[in-house]
Coordinates of C-alpha atoms in Angstrom, one line a residue:
X1 CA 0.0 0.0 0.0
X2 CA 1.3 3.5 -0.9
X3 CA 2.5 5.5 2.1
X4 CA 0.7 8.7 1.3
X5 CA -1.9 11.0 2.8
X6 CA -5.5 12.0 2.0
X7 CA -7.8 14.9 2.7
X8 CA -11.5 14.2 2.4
X9 CA -13.9 16.9 1.4
X10 CA -17.6 16.9 2.5
X11 CA -19.9 19.6 1.1
X12 CA -23.1 20.3 3.0
X13 CA -26.2 22.5 3.1
X14 CA -29.0 22.1 5.6
X15 CA -28.8 18.3 6.0
X16 CA -27.5 18.0 9.5
X17 CA -28.8 14.5 10.2
X18 CA -27.2 13.1 7.0
X19 CA -24.0 15.1 7.5
X20 CA -23.4 13.8 11.0
X21 CA -23.7 10.2 9.8
X22 CA -21.4 10.9 6.8
X23 CA -18.7 12.5 9.0
X24 CA -18.7 9.4 11.2
X25 CA -18.4 7.1 8.2
X26 CA -15.5 9.1 6.8
X27 CA -13.6 9.4 10.0
X28 CA -14.0 5.7 10.7
X29 CA -12.1 4.5 7.6
X30 CA -9.9 1.5 8.2
X31 CA -6.7 3.4 7.1
X32 CA -4.4 5.9 8.8
X33 CA -3.9 7.7 5.4
X34 CA -6.9 10.0 6.1
X35 CA -5.2 13.1 7.6
X36 CA -7.8 15.7 7.2
X37 CA -11.6 16.0 6.7
X38 CA -12.5 19.4 5.2
X39 CA -16.2 20.3 5.6
X40 CA -17.6 23.1 3.5
X41 CA -20.8 24.4 5.0
X42 CA -22.8 26.5 2.6
X43 CA -24.3 28.8 5.2
X44 CA -26.7 26.2 6.6
X45 CA -29.6 27.4 8.8
X46 CA -30.5 24.1 10.5
X47 CA -27.9 24.0 13.3
X48 CA -25.1 22.7 11.2
X49 CA -22.7 25.5 12.1
X50 CA -23.2 24.9 15.8
X51 CA -22.8 21.2 15.4
X52 CA -19.6 21.5 13.4
X53 CA -18.1 24.0 15.8
X54 CA -18.8 21.5 18.7
X55 CA -16.6 18.8 17.1
X56 CA -13.1 18.3 18.4
X57 CA -11.4 15.7 16.1
X58 CA -8.0 17.1 15.1
X59 CA -8.4 16.0 11.5
X60 CA -11.2 18.4 10.9
X61 CA -11.0 21.7 8.9
X62 CA -14.3 23.5 9.0
X63 CA -15.1 26.2 6.5
X64 CA -18.3 28.2 7.0
X65 CA -19.2 30.0 3.8
X66 CA -21.1 33.3 4.1
X67 CA -23.7 32.2 1.5
X68 CA -24.9 29.0 -0.2
X69 CA -22.9 28.8 -3.4
X70 CA -24.2 25.4 -4.4
X71 CA -22.5 22.0 -4.6
X72 CA -20.2 23.3 -7.4
X73 CA -19.0 26.3 -5.3
X74 CA -18.6 24.0 -2.3
X75 CA -16.3 21.6 -4.1
X76 CA -14.4 24.5 -5.6
X77 CA -13.8 25.8 -2.1
X78 CA -13.0 22.4 -0.7
X79 CA -10.3 21.6 -3.2
X80 CA -8.8 25.1 -2.8
X81 CA -8.7 24.5 0.9
X82 CA -7.1 21.1 0.4
X83 CA -4.5 22.7 -1.9
X84 CA -3.7 25.7 0.3
X85 CA -4.1 24.4 3.8
X86 CA -2.7 20.8 3.6
X87 CA 0.2 19.0 2.0
X88 CA -1.8 15.8 1.5
X89 CA -1.3 13.8 -1.7
X90 CA -4.9 13.1 -2.5
X91 CA -8.3 14.8 -2.2
X92 CA -11.4 12.6 -1.8
X93 CA -14.7 14.3 -2.6
X94 CA -18.2 13.6 -1.3
X95 CA -21.6 15.1 -0.7
X96 CA -23.2 15.1 2.8
X97 CA -25.4 12.1 1.9
X98 CA -22.4 9.9 0.9
X99 CA -21.9 7.0 3.3
X100 CA -18.5 5.2 2.5
X101 CA -18.1 1.7 3.7
X102 CA -15.1 1.1 6.1
X103 CA -12.6 0.1 3.4
X104 CA -13.8 2.5 0.7
X105 CA -10.7 4.7 0.9
X106 CA -8.3 1.7 1.3
X107 CA -9.6 0.2 -2.0
X108 CA -9.3 3.6 -3.8
X109 CA -5.7 3.9 -2.7
X110 CA -5.0 0.3 -3.7
X111 CA -6.0 1.2 -7.2
X112 CA -3.3 4.0 -7.3
X113 CA -0.7 1.6 -5.9
X114 CA -1.4 -0.8 -8.8
X115 CA -1.9 1.8 -11.6
X116 CA 1.0 4.2 -11.4
X117 CA -0.2 6.4 -14.2
X118 CA -3.7 6.9 -12.7
X119 CA -4.6 10.4 -11.7
X120 CA -8.1 9.9 -10.3
X121 CA -10.6 7.2 -9.3
X122 CA -14.2 6.7 -8.4
X123 CA -16.0 4.4 -6.0
X124 CA -18.9 2.1 -6.9
X125 CA -22.0 4.0 -5.7
X126 CA -25.1 2.1 -4.6
X127 CA -28.4 3.3 -3.3
X128 CA -29.8 2.4 0.1
X129 CA -31.3 -0.9 -1.3
X130 CA -27.9 -2.1 -2.5
X131 CA -28.6 -1.5 -6.2
X132 CA -26.6 0.9 -8.3
X133 CA -27.4 4.6 -7.6
X134 CA -28.7 5.5 -11.0
X135 CA -27.4 9.1 -11.0
X136 CA -23.9 8.0 -10.0
X137 CA -23.1 5.5 -12.7
X138 CA -19.7 6.5 -14.3
X139 CA -19.0 6.8 -18.0
X140 CA -17.0 4.0 -19.4
X141 CA -13.9 5.1 -21.4
X142 CA -14.1 2.3 -24.0
X143 CA -16.2 -0.8 -24.7
X144 CA -19.6 -2.0 -23.7
X145 CA -21.3 -0.4 -20.7
X146 CA -22.2 -3.8 -19.3
X147 CA -18.6 -4.1 -18.1
X148 CA -19.6 -1.6 -15.3
X149 CA -22.4 -3.7 -14.1
X150 CA -20.7 -7.1 -14.4
X151 CA -18.1 -5.9 -11.8
X152 CA -15.5 -8.6 -12.7
X153 CA -12.8 -6.1 -13.5
X154 CA -11.2 -4.7 -10.4
X155 CA -10.3 -1.4 -12.0
X156 CA -12.2 -0.2 -15.0
X157 CA -11.1 2.8 -17.1
X158 CA -13.7 5.6 -17.1
X159 CA -14.1 9.0 -18.6
X160 CA -16.3 10.7 -16.0
X161 CA -18.0 10.2 -12.6
X162 CA -19.9 12.2 -10.0
X163 CA -18.6 13.7 -6.8
X164 CA -20.1 10.9 -4.7
X165 CA -16.7 9.5 -3.8
X166 CA -14.1 10.5 -6.4
X167 CA -10.4 10.9 -5.5
X168 CA -7.7 13.0 -7.3
X169 CA -4.0 13.3 -7.1
X170 CA -2.6 16.6 -5.9
X171 CA -0.5 16.8 -9.1
X172 CA -3.6 16.4 -11.2
X173 CA -5.4 19.2 -9.3
X174 CA -2.5 21.5 -10.0
X175 CA -2.6 20.7 -13.7
X176 CA -6.3 21.0 -14.4
X177 CA -7.5 23.6 -11.8
X178 CA -10.7 23.8 -9.8
X179 CA -14.3 22.7 -10.5
X180 CA -16.3 25.5 -12.0
X181 CA -18.2 27.1 -9.1
X182 CA -20.5 29.0 -11.6
X183 CA -22.2 25.7 -12.4
X184 CA -23.8 26.0 -8.9
X185 CA -25.4 22.5 -9.0
X186 CA -25.4 19.5 -11.3
X187 CA -23.0 18.8 -14.0
X188 CA -19.9 20.3 -12.4
X189 CA -18.6 16.9 -11.5
X190 CA -19.0 15.5 -15.0
X191 CA -17.2 18.5 -16.5
X192 CA -14.4 18.2 -13.9
X193 CA -13.8 14.5 -14.3
X194 CA -13.9 14.8 -18.0
X195 CA -11.3 17.5 -17.7
X196 CA -9.3 15.2 -15.4
X197 CA -9.5 12.3 -17.8
X198 CA -7.9 14.3 -20.6
X199 CA -4.9 14.8 -18.3
X200 CA -4.6 11.5 -16.5
X201 CA -6.3 8.1 -16.5
X202 CA -9.2 7.5 -14.2
X203 CA -10.7 4.2 -12.9
X204 CA -13.8 2.9 -11.4
X205 CA -12.9 0.8 -8.3
X206 CA -15.5 -1.8 -7.9
X207 CA -14.4 -2.9 -4.4
X208 CA -14.7 0.7 -3.1
X209 CA -18.4 0.9 -2.1
X210 CA -20.2 4.1 -1.1
X211 CA -23.9 4.3 -0.3
X212 CA -25.7 7.4 -1.7
X213 CA -28.4 8.0 0.9
X214 CA -30.5 10.2 -1.4
X215 CA -34.3 10.4 -0.9
X216 CA -35.0 8.7 -4.3
X217 CA -32.9 6.5 -6.6
X218 CA -33.7 8.8 -9.6
X219 CA -32.4 8.7 -13.1
X220 CA -30.0 11.6 -13.8
X221 CA -31.7 14.7 -15.3
X222 CA -35.1 13.1 -15.5
X223 CA -37.2 16.3 -15.7
X224 CA -40.1 14.4 -17.3
X225 CA -40.6 12.1 -14.4
X226 CA -39.7 14.6 -11.7
X227 CA -42.5 14.8 -9.0
X228 CA -40.7 16.9 -6.4
X229 CA -41.6 20.6 -7.0
X230 CA -38.8 21.8 -4.8
X231 CA -36.2 20.2 -7.1
X232 CA -37.5 21.8 -10.3
X233 CA -35.3 24.9 -10.2
X234 CA -32.2 22.6 -10.4
X235 CA -33.1 21.7 -13.9
X236 CA -32.3 25.2 -15.1
X237 CA -28.7 24.5 -14.2
X238 CA -28.9 21.0 -15.7
X239 CA -29.7 22.2 -19.2
X240 CA -27.4 25.2 -19.0
X241 CA -24.4 23.3 -17.6
X242 CA -24.8 20.3 -19.9
X243 CA -24.7 22.6 -22.9
X244 CA -21.6 24.4 -21.8
X245 CA -19.8 21.1 -21.1
X246 CA -20.7 19.9 -24.6
X247 CA -19.6 23.2 -26.2
X248 CA -16.3 23.4 -24.4
X249 CA -15.3 19.8 -23.9
X250 CA -16.5 17.9 -26.9
X251 CA -17.0 17.8 -30.7
X252 CA -19.7 19.5 -32.7
X253 CA -21.4 16.1 -32.9
X254 CA -21.7 15.9 -29.1
X255 CA -23.2 19.4 -29.0
X256 CA -25.8 18.3 -31.6
X257 CA -26.6 15.2 -29.5
X258 CA -26.9 17.4 -26.4
X259 CA -29.3 19.8 -28.1
X260 CA -31.2 16.8 -29.4
X261 CA -31.6 15.4 -25.9
X262 CA -33.0 18.8 -24.8
X263 CA -35.4 18.8 -27.7
X264 CA -36.6 15.3 -26.9
X265 CA -37.1 16.3 -23.2
X266 CA -39.1 19.3 -24.4
X267 CA -41.4 17.1 -26.7
X268 CA -41.9 14.4 -24.0
X269 CA -42.8 17.1 -21.4
X270 CA -45.1 18.8 -23.8
X271 CA -47.0 15.7 -25.1
X272 CA -46.7 12.7 -22.7
X273 CA -49.8 12.3 -20.5
X274 CA -49.6 12.7 -16.8
X275 CA -46.5 14.9 -16.7
X276 CA -46.6 17.0 -13.5
X277 CA -45.7 20.8 -13.6
X278 CA -45.7 20.6 -17.4
X279 CA -45.7 24.4 -18.0
X280 CA -42.9 25.1 -15.5
X281 CA -40.8 22.2 -16.9
X282 CA -41.1 23.5 -20.4
X283 CA -40.0 27.0 -19.4
X284 CA -37.0 25.5 -17.5
X285 CA -35.9 23.5 -20.6
X286 CA -36.1 26.4 -22.9
X287 CA -34.5 29.0 -20.6
X288 CA -31.7 26.6 -19.5
X289 CA -30.9 25.7 -23.1
X290 CA -30.8 29.4 -24.1
X291 CA -28.6 30.2 -21.1
X292 CA -26.2 27.5 -22.1
X293 CA -25.2 29.4 -25.2
X294 CA -24.3 32.5 -23.2
X295 CA -22.6 30.7 -20.3
X296 CA -18.8 30.7 -20.5
X297 CA -17.0 31.0 -17.1
X298 CA -13.2 30.8 -16.9
X299 CA -11.5 27.9 -15.3
X300 CA -9.6 28.8 -12.1
X301 CA -6.1 27.6 -11.8
X302 CA -4.0 27.1 -8.6

């Protein structure tokens, strides 16, 4: 096993009950390589600040933001804190509803020990029922996607993953910069890991298991089937961010496919029976897509 050190980053906003469980899971990893746990609190109003300030573990670095800048802003701040306030070799990223099993980090580090050219890795993310978390299935680099589900390859090359347990080398962070905080929520992790995969290889580590304790095991970006009205505003960022990622990171063909996906969502929302919040969803698809052509933030370097 490599003799290196890790900072974990947890980003939270108003989910104290989940956060407290996630902190315990992270700090209880079966390895002494975890030197720091950086917690980015996006100006929570549910007692999170007071709870975090009451903790005494010497590995903790607590950052209280003055406002909620979304998951993207939280991970941007967390990686910057890792880079500026620690000398650790890896940064391990998670949301506050991520529950890593005891050997999740050990198995991620084992991948680096056996793949010297790897720059980043991702855990297998399951939902609370033990099935794959649908919104956290990584993108396979080459070959048939069934290889992901079969799980008979210990380390599987991937091109993108979500920030539910992804880990990056410090040298890679220095090379590619920070996640784009302007994404606010959704898609920042796909953009960032695709940026990472262009610089260094990334792998899915099947034996590193993390439970995503989300309320629903939803398909990613499923605006048509969305039934939670409180989540609808997020889709404005989904369509905007997805379009920017296609414009900046991919070919013209990928951009056309992304636009086609948006058009298909529009048509299904407009015509399928039983779609809830139909009018609001149509407006979000149109506005998010238009915004995606005007959205062009710079990448921050360290």
